[in-house]
Amino acid sequence: MEESYPRSKFKRVCVFCGSNSGNRKVFSDAAIQLGNELHFYSPILFLSIIFSKHLSFPYHERVLVKRNIDLVYGGGSVGLMGLISQRVYDGGCHVLGIIPKALMPIEPASTNALALQLLALLGPYNNNSFAMEISGETVGEVRIVSDMHERKAAMAHEADAFVALPGGYGTMEELLEMITWAQLGIHKKPVGLLNVDGYYNCLLALFDNGVQEGFIKPCARNIVVSAPSAKELMMKMEHYSPSHEDVAPHESWQMKQLGNYQGQENAE
């Protein structure tokens, strides 16, 4: 009997990730696997289930129904952003890219999400020629906002949960802000860290040290849900329940401020 998943309690998940693919294929694989966890599989894989005894697909690629979750992300088609957005989009789920006007790109005609995906599947490649490409072309619906602050507020409003893939300063800053907002009581949504091949081990150790040194409360440490695989992470997040005390009551925050950006372009 083929594996199936119960319907997720999340309608939309916000994914923070790098505009680079990293130097190892394991990071690209993780982005694709997370995309697979979010969407329904294509008809081709549906046929693979019917004729599974006659096909050579690995078992994990013969799962029909996973979680039908829409994606919210930072826009763009380069790096890990491009891989996961294209994967979810091709799987039939809605993709919303929220991007500041200043980062709206002009991408070389020879570069697109499919080409980047194929290159990533082949292994590490030289990103130097794309050093100036922060976003690339967006995938799915695009919402342009005025700045980075508005971007994060809009992403937080639209999503039911947050996941951080490996990334650089920007990814870590977005992750830490969502952790901080949870601690403050601004939201009660799960914050997941996909710790691919131990990429975030040092960051998690820093959090543990913060607890040991008295700067992070032990219950607040549990805000961060981490796992080495997308499947395990999504399962943990589905069962997440806040155990920390909010710094301020959730109701005291003016949450409507996070909802002022839908269908609105404030960029001048």
GROMACS .gro file of C-alpha atoms in nm:
model
  268
    1MET     CA    1   0.000   0.000   0.000
    2GLU     CA    2   0.140   0.339  -0.100
    3GLU     CA    3   0.214   0.603   0.161
    4SER     CA    4  -0.027   0.895   0.192
    5TYR     CA    5  -0.047   1.208   0.404
    6PRO     CA    6  -0.339   1.356   0.598
    7ARG     CA    7  -0.449   1.698   0.485
    8SER     CA    8  -0.216   1.958   0.630
    9LYS     CA    9  -0.335   2.222   0.875
   10PHE     CA   10  -0.122   2.469   0.680
   11LYS     CA   11  -0.269   2.638   0.373
   12ARG     CA   12   0.044   2.841   0.296
   13VAL     CA   13   0.402   2.803   0.411
   14CYS     CA   14   0.662   3.078   0.381
   15VAL     CA   15   1.007   2.953   0.284
   16PHE     CA   16   1.320   3.159   0.344
   17CYS     CA   17   1.618   3.047   0.138
   18GLY     CA   18   1.924   3.158  -0.049
   19SER     CA   19   1.949   3.324  -0.389
   20ASN     CA   20   2.249   3.096  -0.438
   21SER     CA   21   2.242   2.718  -0.462
   22GLY     CA   22   2.544   2.656  -0.241
   23ASN     CA   23   2.854   2.462  -0.333
   24ARG     CA   24   2.710   2.116  -0.279
   25LYS     CA   25   2.426   1.934  -0.452
   26VAL     CA   26   2.277   1.831  -0.117
   27PHE     CA   27   2.132   2.181  -0.074
   28SER     CA   28   1.958   2.179  -0.412
   29ASP     CA   29   1.824   1.831  -0.338
   30ALA     CA   30   1.683   1.956  -0.007
   31ALA     CA   31   1.502   2.246  -0.176
   32ILE     CA   32   1.344   2.009  -0.427
   33GLN     CA   33   1.246   1.764  -0.153
   34LEU     CA   34   1.081   2.041   0.046
   35GLY     CA   35   0.891   2.142  -0.268
   36ASN     CA   36   0.778   1.781  -0.305
   37GLU     CA   37   0.650   1.782   0.052
   38LEU     CA   38   0.430   2.083  -0.020
   39HIS     CA   39   0.255   1.993  -0.343
   40PHE     CA   40   0.054   1.718  -0.508
   41TYR     CA   41   0.258   1.506  -0.745
   42SER     CA   42   0.209   1.531  -1.120
   43PRO     CA   43   0.005   1.288  -1.336
   44ILE     CA   44   0.330   1.124  -1.448
   45LEU     CA   45   0.398   1.012  -1.092
   46PHE     CA   46   0.032   0.911  -1.057
   47LEU     CA   47   0.087   0.668  -1.344
   48SER     CA   48   0.402   0.549  -1.175
   49ILE     CA   49   0.187   0.431  -0.885
   50ILE     CA   50  -0.051   0.238  -1.108
   51PHE     CA   51   0.237   0.068  -1.287
   52SER     CA   52   0.482   0.077  -0.998
   53LYS     CA   53   0.568  -0.290  -1.032
   54HIS     CA   54   0.687  -0.226  -1.385
   55LEU     CA   55   0.877   0.098  -1.324
   56SER     CA   56   1.209   0.166  -1.162
   57PHE     CA   57   1.111   0.481  -0.965
   58PRO     CA   58   1.238   0.472  -0.605
   59TYR     CA   59   0.964   0.420  -0.347
   60HIS     CA   60   0.978   0.778  -0.216
   61GLU     CA   61   0.905   0.907  -0.567
   62ARG     CA   62   0.593   0.690  -0.596
   63VAL     CA   63   0.402   0.866  -0.321
   64LEU     CA   64   0.093   1.022  -0.480
   65VAL     CA   65  -0.055   1.260  -0.230
   66LYS     CA   66   0.161   1.470  -0.007
   67ARG     CA   67   0.059   1.803   0.138
   68ASN     CA   68  -0.133   2.041  -0.085
   69ILE     CA   69   0.029   2.357   0.051
   70ASP     CA   70   0.078   2.686  -0.130
   71LEU     CA   71   0.411   2.865  -0.118
   72VAL     CA   72   0.501   3.216  -0.007
   73TYR     CA   73   0.859   3.318  -0.077
   74GLY     CA   74   1.085   3.610  -0.158
   75GLY     CA   75   1.031   3.598  -0.534
   76GLY     CA   76   1.286   3.514  -0.796
   77SER     CA   77   1.410   3.214  -0.988
   78VAL     CA   78   1.775   3.188  -0.890
   79GLY     CA   79   1.941   2.963  -0.636
   80LEU     CA   80   1.732   2.764  -0.391
   81MET     CA   81   1.448   3.014  -0.434
   82GLY     CA   82   1.414   2.917  -0.797
   83LEU     CA   83   1.426   2.545  -0.730
   84ILE     CA   84   1.154   2.531  -0.467
   85SER     CA   85   0.924   2.786  -0.631
   86GLN     CA   86   0.936   2.610  -0.966
   87ARG     CA   87   0.883   2.271  -0.802
   88VAL     CA   88   0.574   2.384  -0.613
   89TYR     CA   89   0.441   2.575  -0.912
   90ASP     CA   90   0.484   2.276  -1.143
   91GLY     CA   91   0.305   2.064  -0.884
   92GLY     CA   92  -0.011   2.270  -0.925
   93CYS     CA   93   0.001   2.476  -0.607
   94HIS     CA   94  -0.016   2.852  -0.584
   95VAL     CA   95   0.314   3.040  -0.554
   96LEU     CA   96   0.326   3.395  -0.420
   97GLY     CA   97   0.652   3.584  -0.454
   98ILE     CA   98   0.681   3.902  -0.248
   99ILE     CA   99   0.965   4.123  -0.357
  100PRO     CA  100   1.080   4.483  -0.297
  101LYS     CA  101   1.069   4.705  -0.602
  102ALA     CA  102   1.445   4.762  -0.583
  103LEU     CA  103   1.509   4.389  -0.633
  104MET     CA  104   1.288   4.344  -0.937
  105PRO     CA  105   1.543   4.195  -1.175
  106ILE     CA  106   1.655   4.202  -1.534
  107GLU     CA  107   1.759   3.844  -1.591
  108PRO     CA  108   1.975   3.718  -1.881
  109ALA     CA  109   1.756   3.553  -2.144
  110SER     CA  110   1.964   3.238  -2.128
  111THR     CA  111   1.894   3.194  -1.757
  112ASN     CA  112   1.564   3.058  -1.627
  113ALA     CA  113   1.438   2.844  -1.341
  114LEU     CA  114   1.431   2.525  -1.544
  115ALA     CA  115   1.790   2.569  -1.658
  116LEU     CA  116   1.901   2.639  -1.301
  117GLN     CA  117   1.715   2.332  -1.179
  118LEU     CA  118   1.879   2.110  -1.438
  119LEU     CA  119   2.221   2.253  -1.355
  120ALA     CA  120   2.163   2.197  -0.985
  121LEU     CA  121   2.066   1.835  -1.046
  122LEU     CA  122   2.391   1.784  -1.234
  123GLY     CA  123   2.595   1.911  -0.941
  124PRO     CA  124   2.769   2.227  -0.820
  125TYR     CA  125   2.828   2.495  -1.077
  126ASN     CA  126   2.996   2.832  -1.094
  127ASN     CA  127   2.769   3.113  -0.974
  128ASN     CA  128   3.019   3.390  -1.053
  129SER     CA  129   2.840   3.487  -1.375
  130PHE     CA  130   2.525   3.549  -1.172
  131ALA     CA  131   2.694   3.748  -0.896
  132MET     CA  132   2.476   4.050  -0.968
  133GLU     CA  133   2.156   3.845  -0.992
  134ILE     CA  134   1.976   3.867  -0.660
  135SER     CA  135   1.633   3.752  -0.766
  136GLY     CA  136   1.597   3.648  -1.128
  137GLU     CA  137   1.249   3.633  -1.277
  138THR     CA  138   0.965   3.559  -1.038
  139VAL     CA  139   0.752   3.244  -1.048
  140GLY     CA  140   0.374   3.247  -1.007
  141GLU     CA  141   0.197   3.549  -0.859
  142VAL     CA  142   0.415   3.852  -0.790
  143ARG     CA  143   0.349   4.117  -0.530
  144ILE     CA  144   0.577   4.420  -0.531
  145VAL     CA  145   0.633   4.603  -0.203
  146SER     CA  146   0.831   4.911  -0.114
  147ASP     CA  147   1.104   4.773   0.111
  148MET     CA  148   1.238   4.476   0.308
  149HIS     CA  149   1.034   4.556   0.618
  150GLU     CA  150   0.711   4.555   0.423
  151ARG     CA  151   0.817   4.234   0.252
  152LYS     CA  152   0.861   4.046   0.580
  153ALA     CA  153   0.535   4.180   0.720
  154ALA     CA  154   0.348   4.069   0.409
  155MET     CA  155   0.511   3.725   0.412
  156ALA     CA  156   0.426   3.682   0.781
  157HIS     CA  157   0.066   3.780   0.719
  158GLU     CA  158   0.018   3.544   0.426
  159ALA     CA  159   0.180   3.232   0.575
  160ASP     CA  160   0.062   2.980   0.833
  161ALA     CA  161   0.416   2.860   0.907
  162PHE     CA  162   0.778   2.939   0.822
  163VAL     CA  163   1.065   2.723   0.700
  164ALA     CA  164   1.426   2.826   0.651
  165LEU     CA  165   1.642   2.637   0.406
  166PRO     CA  166   2.018   2.693   0.402
  167GLY     CA  167   2.103   3.049   0.308
  168GLY     CA  168   2.314   3.351   0.388
  169TYR     CA  169   2.267   3.666   0.593
  170GLY     CA  170   1.926   3.745   0.446
  171THR     CA  171   1.784   3.401   0.516
  172MET     CA  172   1.916   3.403   0.871
  173GLU     CA  173   1.786   3.754   0.935
  174GLU     CA  174   1.437   3.656   0.818
  175LEU     CA  175   1.446   3.340   1.028
  176LEU     CA  176   1.558   3.523   1.341
  177GLU     CA  177   1.293   3.789   1.300
  178MET     CA  178   1.016   3.528   1.283
  179ILE     CA  179   1.162   3.360   1.594
  180THR     CA  180   1.168   3.697   1.770
  181TRP     CA  181   0.811   3.775   1.667
  182ALA     CA  182   0.700   3.439   1.807
  183GLN     CA  183   0.878   3.512   2.136
  184LEU     CA  184   0.715   3.855   2.155
  185GLY     CA  185   0.371   3.707   2.091
  186ILE     CA  186   0.318   3.874   1.752
  187HIS     CA  187   0.239   3.537   1.597
  188LYS     CA  188   0.192   3.176   1.712
  189LYS     CA  189   0.301   3.007   1.391
  190PRO     CA  190   0.561   2.729   1.370
  191VAL     CA  191   0.914   2.829   1.270
  192GLY     CA  192   1.105   2.543   1.109
  193LEU     CA  193   1.474   2.508   1.034
  194LEU     CA  194   1.573   2.257   0.766
  195ASN     CA  195   1.916   2.161   0.893
  196VAL     CA  196   2.054   2.010   0.573
  197ASP     CA  197   2.366   1.803   0.638
  198GLY     CA  198   2.429   1.996   0.961
  199TYR     CA  199   2.440   2.336   0.790
  200TYR     CA  200   2.273   2.504   1.088
  201ASN     CA  201   2.447   2.306   1.363
  202CYS     CA  202   2.649   2.609   1.472
  203LEU     CA  203   2.340   2.831   1.481
  204LEU     CA  204   2.149   2.577   1.689
  205ALA     CA  205   2.449   2.548   1.921
  206LEU     CA  206   2.446   2.927   1.955
  207PHE     CA  207   2.081   2.912   2.064
  208ASP     CA  208   2.168   2.642   2.318
  209ASN     CA  209   2.453   2.855   2.447
  210GLY     CA  210   2.213   3.148   2.479
  211VAL     CA  211   1.999   2.931   2.708
  212GLN     CA  212   2.302   2.817   2.908
  213GLU     CA  213   2.425   3.174   2.952
  214GLY     CA  214   2.084   3.304   3.055
  215PHE     CA  215   1.992   3.512   2.749
  216ILE     CA  216   1.727   3.278   2.608
  217LYS     CA  217   1.461   3.116   2.826
  218PRO     CA  218   1.454   2.736   2.795
  219CYS     CA  219   1.089   2.741   2.689
  220ALA     CA  220   1.167   3.000   2.419
  221ARG     CA  221   1.435   2.770   2.278
  222ASN     CA  222   1.150   2.540   2.174
  223ILE     CA  223   1.020   2.804   1.931
  224VAL     CA  224   1.268   2.670   1.675
  225VAL     CA  225   1.167   2.336   1.522
  226SER     CA  226   1.454   2.170   1.338
  227ALA     CA  227   1.507   1.849   1.144
  228PRO     CA  228   1.756   1.716   0.886
  229SER     CA  229   1.492   1.625   0.626
  230ALA     CA  230   1.189   1.801   0.480
  231LYS     CA  231   0.956   1.514   0.563
  232GLU     CA  232   1.058   1.502   0.930
  233LEU     CA  233   1.046   1.880   0.961
  234MET     CA  234   0.694   1.906   0.820
  235MET     CA  235   0.573   1.632   1.055
  236LYS     CA  236   0.720   1.815   1.355
  237MET     CA  237   0.568   2.144   1.247
  238GLU     CA  238   0.225   1.987   1.202
  239HIS     CA  239   0.236   1.887   1.569
  240TYR     CA  240   0.393   2.208   1.699
  241SER     CA  241   0.227   2.380   1.993
  242PRO     CA  242   0.376   2.695   2.153
  243SER     CA  243   0.514   2.625   2.499
  244HIS     CA  244   0.676   2.961   2.573
  245GLU     CA  245   0.529   3.262   2.746
  246ASP     CA  246   0.473   3.562   2.522
  247VAL     CA  247   0.662   3.877   2.617
  248ALA     CA  248   0.339   4.068   2.551
  249PRO     CA  249  -0.014   3.929   2.506
  250HIS     CA  250  -0.084   3.824   2.150
  251GLU     CA  251  -0.401   4.035   2.146
  252SER     CA  252  -0.208   4.352   2.238
  253TRP     CA  253  -0.022   4.356   1.908
  254GLN     CA  254  -0.192   4.543   1.625
  255MET     CA  255  -0.195   4.244   1.393
  256LYS     CA  256  -0.396   4.428   1.131
  257GLN     CA  257  -0.077   4.612   1.044
  258LEU     CA  258   0.053   4.287   0.896
  259GLY     CA  259  -0.240   4.270   0.660
  260ASN     CA  260  -0.220   4.604   0.483
  261TYR     CA  261  -0.016   4.481   0.189
  262GLN     CA  262  -0.243   4.245  -0.005
  263GLY     CA  263  -0.283   4.367  -0.360
  264GLN     CA  264  -0.107   4.688  -0.266
  265GLU     CA  265   0.209   4.833  -0.414
  266ASN     CA  266   0.347   5.106  -0.195
  267ALA     CA  267   0.665   5.154  -0.392
  268GLU     CA  268   0.696   5.502  -0.532
   0.00000   0.00000   0.00000
